[in-house]
């Protein structure tokens, strides 16, 4: 089954990406996690995302520049995984560095009918 893991982090945690005092620990944890997850062979894709201030929303004919995050957490990135079952995805979501303070959302991909 294909699942996308959406990684939501608090703004102060996202700020660690560029904070000289915290960047090494932040990126070190993410590198270790991404390497371990990648070694499973389940990763189909993924990326870290720039902050919501870089967002552009398109609603109908209107194009609006961000930020538009209406929650305390920001979507910081995602992984697309091919997993044997949802339980496997849950195990890896719990291991994610952002899981301790943020939210990891797992979304199974929709299988198109017809």
Short mmCIF file of N, CA and C in Angstrom, two decimals:
data_model
loop_
_atom_site.label_atom_id
_atom_site.label_comp_id
_atom_site.label_asym_id
_atom_site.label_seq_id
_atom_site.Cartn_x
_atom_site.Cartn_y
_atom_site.Cartn_z
N UNK A 1 0.84 -1.17 0.00
CA UNK A 1 0.00 0.00 0.00
C UNK A 1 0.88 1.23 0.00
N UNK A 2 0.44 2.27 -0.69
CA UNK A 2 1.19 3.51 -0.75
C UNK A 2 0.59 4.50 0.25
N UNK A 3 1.47 5.12 1.05
CA UNK A 3 1.07 6.05 2.10
C UNK A 3 1.96 7.28 2.02
N UNK A 4 1.38 8.46 2.22
CA UNK A 4 2.19 9.66 2.36
C UNK A 4 2.18 10.06 3.83
N UNK A 5 3.37 10.29 4.35
CA UNK A 5 3.58 10.73 5.73
C UNK A 5 3.78 12.24 5.68
N UNK A 6 2.80 12.98 6.19
CA UNK A 6 2.87 14.44 6.23
C UNK A 6 3.43 14.85 7.59
N UNK A 7 4.46 15.66 7.58
CA UNK A 7 5.19 16.00 8.80
C UNK A 7 4.87 17.44 9.19
N UNK A 8 4.17 17.60 10.31
CA UNK A 8 3.77 18.91 10.80
C UNK A 8 4.63 19.26 12.01
N UNK A 9 5.25 20.44 11.97
CA UNK A 9 6.11 20.88 13.05
C UNK A 9 5.67 22.26 13.54
N UNK A 10 5.96 22.55 14.80
CA UNK A 10 5.69 23.87 15.36
C UNK A 10 6.66 24.87 14.75
N UNK A 11 6.25 26.12 14.59
CA UNK A 11 7.14 27.13 14.00
C UNK A 11 8.51 27.21 14.69
N UNK A 12 8.54 27.07 15.99
CA UNK A 12 9.82 27.15 16.70
C UNK A 12 10.72 25.95 16.38
N UNK A 13 10.12 24.81 16.07
CA UNK A 13 10.92 23.65 15.68
C UNK A 13 11.43 23.81 14.24
N UNK A 14 10.60 24.36 13.36
CA UNK A 14 11.04 24.64 11.99
C UNK A 14 12.18 25.66 12.01
N UNK A 15 12.12 26.61 12.94
CA UNK A 15 13.17 27.63 13.04
C UNK A 15 14.53 27.02 13.38
N UNK A 16 14.54 25.83 13.97
CA UNK A 16 15.80 25.16 14.31
C UNK A 16 16.61 24.84 13.06
N UNK A 17 15.96 24.78 11.92
CA UNK A 17 16.66 24.47 10.66
C UNK A 17 17.80 25.46 10.40
N UNK A 18 17.60 26.71 10.76
CA UNK A 18 18.58 27.76 10.45
C UNK A 18 19.18 28.41 11.68
N UNK A 19 18.81 27.96 12.87
CA UNK A 19 19.35 28.50 14.12
C UNK A 19 20.74 27.90 14.35
N UNK A 20 21.79 28.73 14.36
CA UNK A 20 23.15 28.19 14.52
C UNK A 20 23.33 27.31 15.76
N UNK A 21 22.59 27.59 16.80
CA UNK A 21 22.73 26.81 18.03
C UNK A 21 22.00 25.47 17.96
N UNK A 22 21.02 25.33 17.07
CA UNK A 22 20.20 24.12 17.03
C UNK A 22 20.23 23.37 15.71
N UNK A 23 20.77 23.97 14.67
CA UNK A 23 20.71 23.37 13.33
C UNK A 23 21.42 22.02 13.26
N UNK A 24 22.57 21.89 13.88
CA UNK A 24 23.32 20.62 13.79
C UNK A 24 22.51 19.47 14.39
N UNK A 25 21.89 19.69 15.54
CA UNK A 25 21.09 18.64 16.17
C UNK A 25 19.84 18.34 15.33
N UNK A 26 19.19 19.39 14.84
CA UNK A 26 17.99 19.21 14.03
C UNK A 26 18.30 18.37 12.79
N UNK A 27 19.30 18.80 12.02
CA UNK A 27 19.62 18.10 10.78
C UNK A 27 20.24 16.74 11.04
N UNK A 28 20.97 16.60 12.13
CA UNK A 28 21.54 15.30 12.47
C UNK A 28 20.46 14.26 12.73
N UNK A 29 19.43 14.66 13.47
CA UNK A 29 18.31 13.74 13.76
C UNK A 29 17.58 13.38 12.47
N UNK A 30 17.37 14.36 11.60
CA UNK A 30 16.68 14.08 10.35
C UNK A 30 17.50 13.21 9.41
N UNK A 31 18.81 13.43 9.35
CA UNK A 31 19.66 12.59 8.50
C UNK A 31 19.64 11.15 8.97
N UNK A 32 19.76 10.94 10.28
CA UNK A 32 19.73 9.58 10.82
C UNK A 32 18.40 8.90 10.50
N UNK A 33 17.30 9.62 10.69
CA UNK A 33 15.98 9.06 10.40
C UNK A 33 15.82 8.75 8.91
N UNK A 34 16.17 9.71 8.05
CA UNK A 34 16.01 9.51 6.61
C UNK A 34 16.89 8.37 6.12
N UNK A 35 18.10 8.26 6.66
CA UNK A 35 18.97 7.15 6.27
C UNK A 35 18.37 5.81 6.68
N UNK A 36 17.86 5.72 7.90
CA UNK A 36 17.27 4.47 8.38
C UNK A 36 16.02 4.12 7.59
N UNK A 37 15.17 5.10 7.34
CA UNK A 37 13.95 4.86 6.56
C UNK A 37 14.31 4.49 5.12
N UNK A 38 15.28 5.17 4.55
CA UNK A 38 15.71 4.86 3.19
C UNK A 38 16.27 3.45 3.06
N UNK A 39 16.94 2.97 4.10
CA UNK A 39 17.52 1.63 4.07
C UNK A 39 16.46 0.54 4.00
N UNK A 40 15.22 0.85 4.34
CA UNK A 40 14.14 -0.14 4.28
C UNK A 40 13.69 -0.42 2.86
N UNK A 41 13.99 0.50 1.94
CA UNK A 41 13.53 0.36 0.57
C UNK A 41 12.08 0.79 0.36
N UNK A 42 11.44 1.33 1.39
CA UNK A 42 10.03 1.71 1.29
C UNK A 42 9.83 3.12 0.74
N UNK A 43 10.85 3.97 0.77
CA UNK A 43 10.69 5.36 0.37
C UNK A 43 10.52 5.47 -1.14
N UNK A 44 9.42 6.08 -1.55
CA UNK A 44 9.12 6.31 -2.96
C UNK A 44 9.44 7.75 -3.35
N UNK A 45 9.55 8.63 -2.38
CA UNK A 45 9.83 10.04 -2.63
C UNK A 45 9.63 10.83 -1.36
N UNK A 46 9.86 12.11 -1.46
CA UNK A 46 9.66 12.98 -0.31
C UNK A 46 10.50 14.23 -0.45
N UNK A 47 10.23 15.18 0.43
CA UNK A 47 10.98 16.43 0.41
C UNK A 47 10.67 17.22 1.67
N UNK A 48 11.63 18.02 2.08
CA UNK A 48 11.36 19.04 3.07
C UNK A 48 10.74 20.22 2.34
N UNK A 49 9.91 20.97 3.02
CA UNK A 49 9.24 22.10 2.39
C UNK A 49 9.68 23.40 3.03
N UNK A 50 9.73 24.46 2.23
CA UNK A 50 10.00 25.78 2.77
C UNK A 50 8.80 26.23 3.60
N UNK A 51 8.99 27.26 4.38
CA UNK A 51 7.95 27.74 5.30
C UNK A 51 6.70 28.26 4.61
N UNK A 52 5.62 28.39 5.38
CA UNK A 52 4.34 28.83 4.81
C UNK A 52 4.39 30.24 4.24
N UNK A 53 5.39 31.03 4.62
CA UNK A 53 5.50 32.37 4.06
C UNK A 53 5.85 32.33 2.57
N UNK A 54 6.27 31.17 2.08
CA UNK A 54 6.59 31.02 0.65
C UNK A 54 5.42 30.45 -0.15
N UNK A 55 4.32 30.14 0.52
CA UNK A 55 3.19 29.46 -0.12
C UNK A 55 2.43 30.37 -1.07
N UNK A 56 1.87 29.76 -2.09
CA UNK A 56 0.93 30.42 -2.99
C UNK A 56 -0.29 29.52 -3.06
N UNK A 57 -1.45 30.08 -2.84
CA UNK A 57 -2.70 29.33 -2.92
C UNK A 57 -3.45 29.74 -4.17
N UNK A 58 -4.07 28.77 -4.82
CA UNK A 58 -4.91 29.04 -5.98
C UNK A 58 -6.31 28.56 -5.62
N UNK A 59 -7.24 29.49 -5.60
CA UNK A 59 -8.65 29.17 -5.30
C UNK A 59 -9.48 29.74 -6.45
N UNK A 60 -10.00 28.86 -7.26
CA UNK A 60 -10.74 29.35 -8.43
C UNK A 60 -9.81 30.15 -9.31
N UNK A 61 -10.18 31.39 -9.62
CA UNK A 61 -9.35 32.25 -10.45
C UNK A 61 -8.41 33.12 -9.62
N UNK A 62 -8.54 33.08 -8.29
CA UNK A 62 -7.71 33.92 -7.43
C UNK A 62 -6.41 33.23 -7.08
N UNK A 63 -5.32 33.97 -7.14
CA UNK A 63 -4.01 33.48 -6.73
C UNK A 63 -3.58 34.34 -5.54
N UNK A 64 -3.32 33.69 -4.42
CA UNK A 64 -3.00 34.40 -3.18
C UNK A 64 -1.63 33.96 -2.68
N UNK A 65 -0.80 34.91 -2.26
CA UNK A 65 0.49 34.57 -1.69
C UNK A 65 0.35 34.43 -0.18
N UNK A 66 1.14 33.45 0.40
CA UNK A 66 1.05 33.08 1.82
C UNK A 66 1.66 34.10 2.74
N UNK A 67 1.73 33.82 4.03
CA UNK A 67 1.43 32.51 4.62
C UNK A 67 -0.06 32.34 4.89
N UNK A 68 -0.52 31.08 4.86
CA UNK A 68 -1.91 30.77 5.11
C UNK A 68 -2.11 29.65 6.11
N UNK A 69 -1.09 29.35 6.87
CA UNK A 69 -1.22 28.29 7.87
C UNK A 69 -2.17 28.77 8.96
N UNK A 70 -3.28 28.05 9.15
CA UNK A 70 -4.26 28.44 10.16
C UNK A 70 -4.12 27.63 11.44
N UNK A 71 -3.10 26.82 11.52
CA UNK A 71 -2.87 26.02 12.71
C UNK A 71 -1.54 26.43 13.32
N UNK A 72 -1.30 25.98 14.52
CA UNK A 72 -0.05 26.28 15.19
C UNK A 72 1.10 25.54 14.52
N UNK A 73 0.83 24.41 13.91
CA UNK A 73 1.88 23.63 13.26
C UNK A 73 1.93 23.94 11.77
N UNK A 74 3.10 23.71 11.19
CA UNK A 74 3.33 23.95 9.77
C UNK A 74 3.68 22.64 9.10
N UNK A 75 3.26 22.49 7.86
CA UNK A 75 3.66 21.32 7.08
C UNK A 75 5.11 21.52 6.69
N UNK A 76 5.99 20.69 7.26
CA UNK A 76 7.42 20.87 7.04
C UNK A 76 7.99 19.97 5.97
N UNK A 77 7.28 18.90 5.63
CA UNK A 77 7.79 17.99 4.62
C UNK A 77 6.95 16.74 4.55
N UNK A 78 7.40 15.81 3.73
CA UNK A 78 6.64 14.56 3.56
C UNK A 78 7.55 13.46 3.03
N UNK A 79 7.14 12.25 3.24
CA UNK A 79 7.71 11.07 2.61
C UNK A 79 6.56 10.30 1.99
N UNK A 80 6.76 9.75 0.81
CA UNK A 80 5.81 8.82 0.22
C UNK A 80 6.42 7.44 0.36
N UNK A 81 5.68 6.52 0.96
CA UNK A 81 6.19 5.19 1.28
C UNK A 81 5.34 4.10 0.61
N UNK A 82 5.98 3.04 0.24
CA UNK A 82 5.30 1.82 -0.17
C UNK A 82 5.50 0.85 0.98
N UNK A 83 4.43 0.60 1.73
CA UNK A 83 4.53 -0.23 2.95
C UNK A 83 3.65 -1.46 2.83
N UNK A 84 3.98 -2.52 3.57
CA UNK A 84 3.14 -3.71 3.52
C UNK A 84 1.77 -3.50 4.16
N UNK A 85 1.71 -2.58 5.14
CA UNK A 85 0.45 -2.32 5.84
C UNK A 85 0.56 -1.02 6.62
N UNK A 86 -0.58 -0.54 7.10
CA UNK A 86 -0.62 0.73 7.84
C UNK A 86 0.16 0.64 9.15
N UNK A 87 0.21 -0.52 9.76
CA UNK A 87 0.96 -0.68 11.02
C UNK A 87 2.44 -0.36 10.82
N UNK A 88 3.01 -0.78 9.71
CA UNK A 88 4.40 -0.47 9.40
C UNK A 88 4.60 1.03 9.28
N UNK A 89 3.68 1.71 8.59
CA UNK A 89 3.76 3.17 8.46
C UNK A 89 3.68 3.84 9.83
N UNK A 90 2.83 3.33 10.71
CA UNK A 90 2.71 3.90 12.06
C UNK A 90 4.01 3.78 12.85
N UNK A 91 4.67 2.64 12.72
CA UNK A 91 5.95 2.44 13.42
C UNK A 91 6.96 3.49 12.96
N UNK A 92 7.06 3.70 11.66
CA UNK A 92 8.01 4.68 11.15
C UNK A 92 7.59 6.10 11.46
N UNK A 93 6.31 6.38 11.49
CA UNK A 93 5.84 7.71 11.87
C UNK A 93 6.22 8.02 13.31
N UNK A 94 6.10 7.05 14.18
CA UNK A 94 6.45 7.25 15.59
C UNK A 94 7.94 7.50 15.77
N UNK A 95 8.77 6.99 14.88
CA UNK A 95 10.22 7.19 14.95
C UNK A 95 10.66 8.53 14.37
N UNK A 96 9.80 9.22 13.68
CA UNK A 96 10.13 10.48 13.02
C UNK A 96 10.57 11.53 14.05
N UNK A 97 11.63 12.29 13.77
CA UNK A 97 12.08 13.31 14.72
C UNK A 97 10.99 14.31 15.10
N UNK A 98 10.07 14.61 14.20
CA UNK A 98 9.03 15.58 14.49
C UNK A 98 7.90 15.00 15.34
N UNK A 99 7.85 13.69 15.49
CA UNK A 99 6.74 13.07 16.22
C UNK A 99 6.73 13.46 17.70
N UNK A 100 7.87 13.74 18.28
CA UNK A 100 7.94 14.06 19.71
C UNK A 100 7.21 15.35 20.04
N UNK A 101 7.28 16.35 19.16
CA UNK A 101 6.68 17.64 19.45
C UNK A 101 5.64 18.07 18.43
N UNK A 102 5.62 17.43 17.28
CA UNK A 102 4.69 17.80 16.22
C UNK A 102 3.67 16.71 15.97
N UNK A 103 3.17 16.68 14.77
CA UNK A 103 2.17 15.69 14.39
C UNK A 103 2.58 15.05 13.07
N UNK A 104 2.49 13.74 13.01
CA UNK A 104 2.75 13.02 11.78
C UNK A 104 1.42 12.48 11.29
N UNK A 105 1.02 12.90 10.12
CA UNK A 105 -0.25 12.46 9.53
C UNK A 105 0.05 11.43 8.46
N UNK A 106 -0.60 10.29 8.53
CA UNK A 106 -0.45 9.24 7.53
C UNK A 106 -1.69 9.22 6.66
N UNK A 107 -1.50 9.33 5.35
CA UNK A 107 -2.62 9.30 4.43
C UNK A 107 -2.42 8.23 3.38
N UNK A 108 -3.23 7.16 3.42
CA UNK A 108 -3.16 6.16 2.35
C UNK A 108 -3.55 6.82 1.03
N UNK A 109 -2.88 6.41 -0.04
CA UNK A 109 -3.20 6.94 -1.36
C UNK A 109 -4.52 6.36 -1.85
N UNK A 110 -5.26 7.16 -2.54
CA UNK A 110 -6.52 6.77 -3.12
C UNK A 110 -6.26 5.93 -4.36
N UNK A 111 -6.91 4.80 -4.44
CA UNK A 111 -6.81 3.95 -5.62
C UNK A 111 -7.97 4.34 -6.54
N UNK A 112 -7.63 4.83 -7.72
CA UNK A 112 -8.66 5.27 -8.65
C UNK A 112 -9.43 4.08 -9.20
N UNK A 113 -10.71 4.22 -9.28
CA UNK A 113 -11.57 3.15 -9.79
C UNK A 113 -11.92 3.44 -11.24
N UNK A 114 -12.10 2.39 -12.02
CA UNK A 114 -12.61 2.54 -13.37
C UNK A 114 -11.59 2.71 -14.36
#
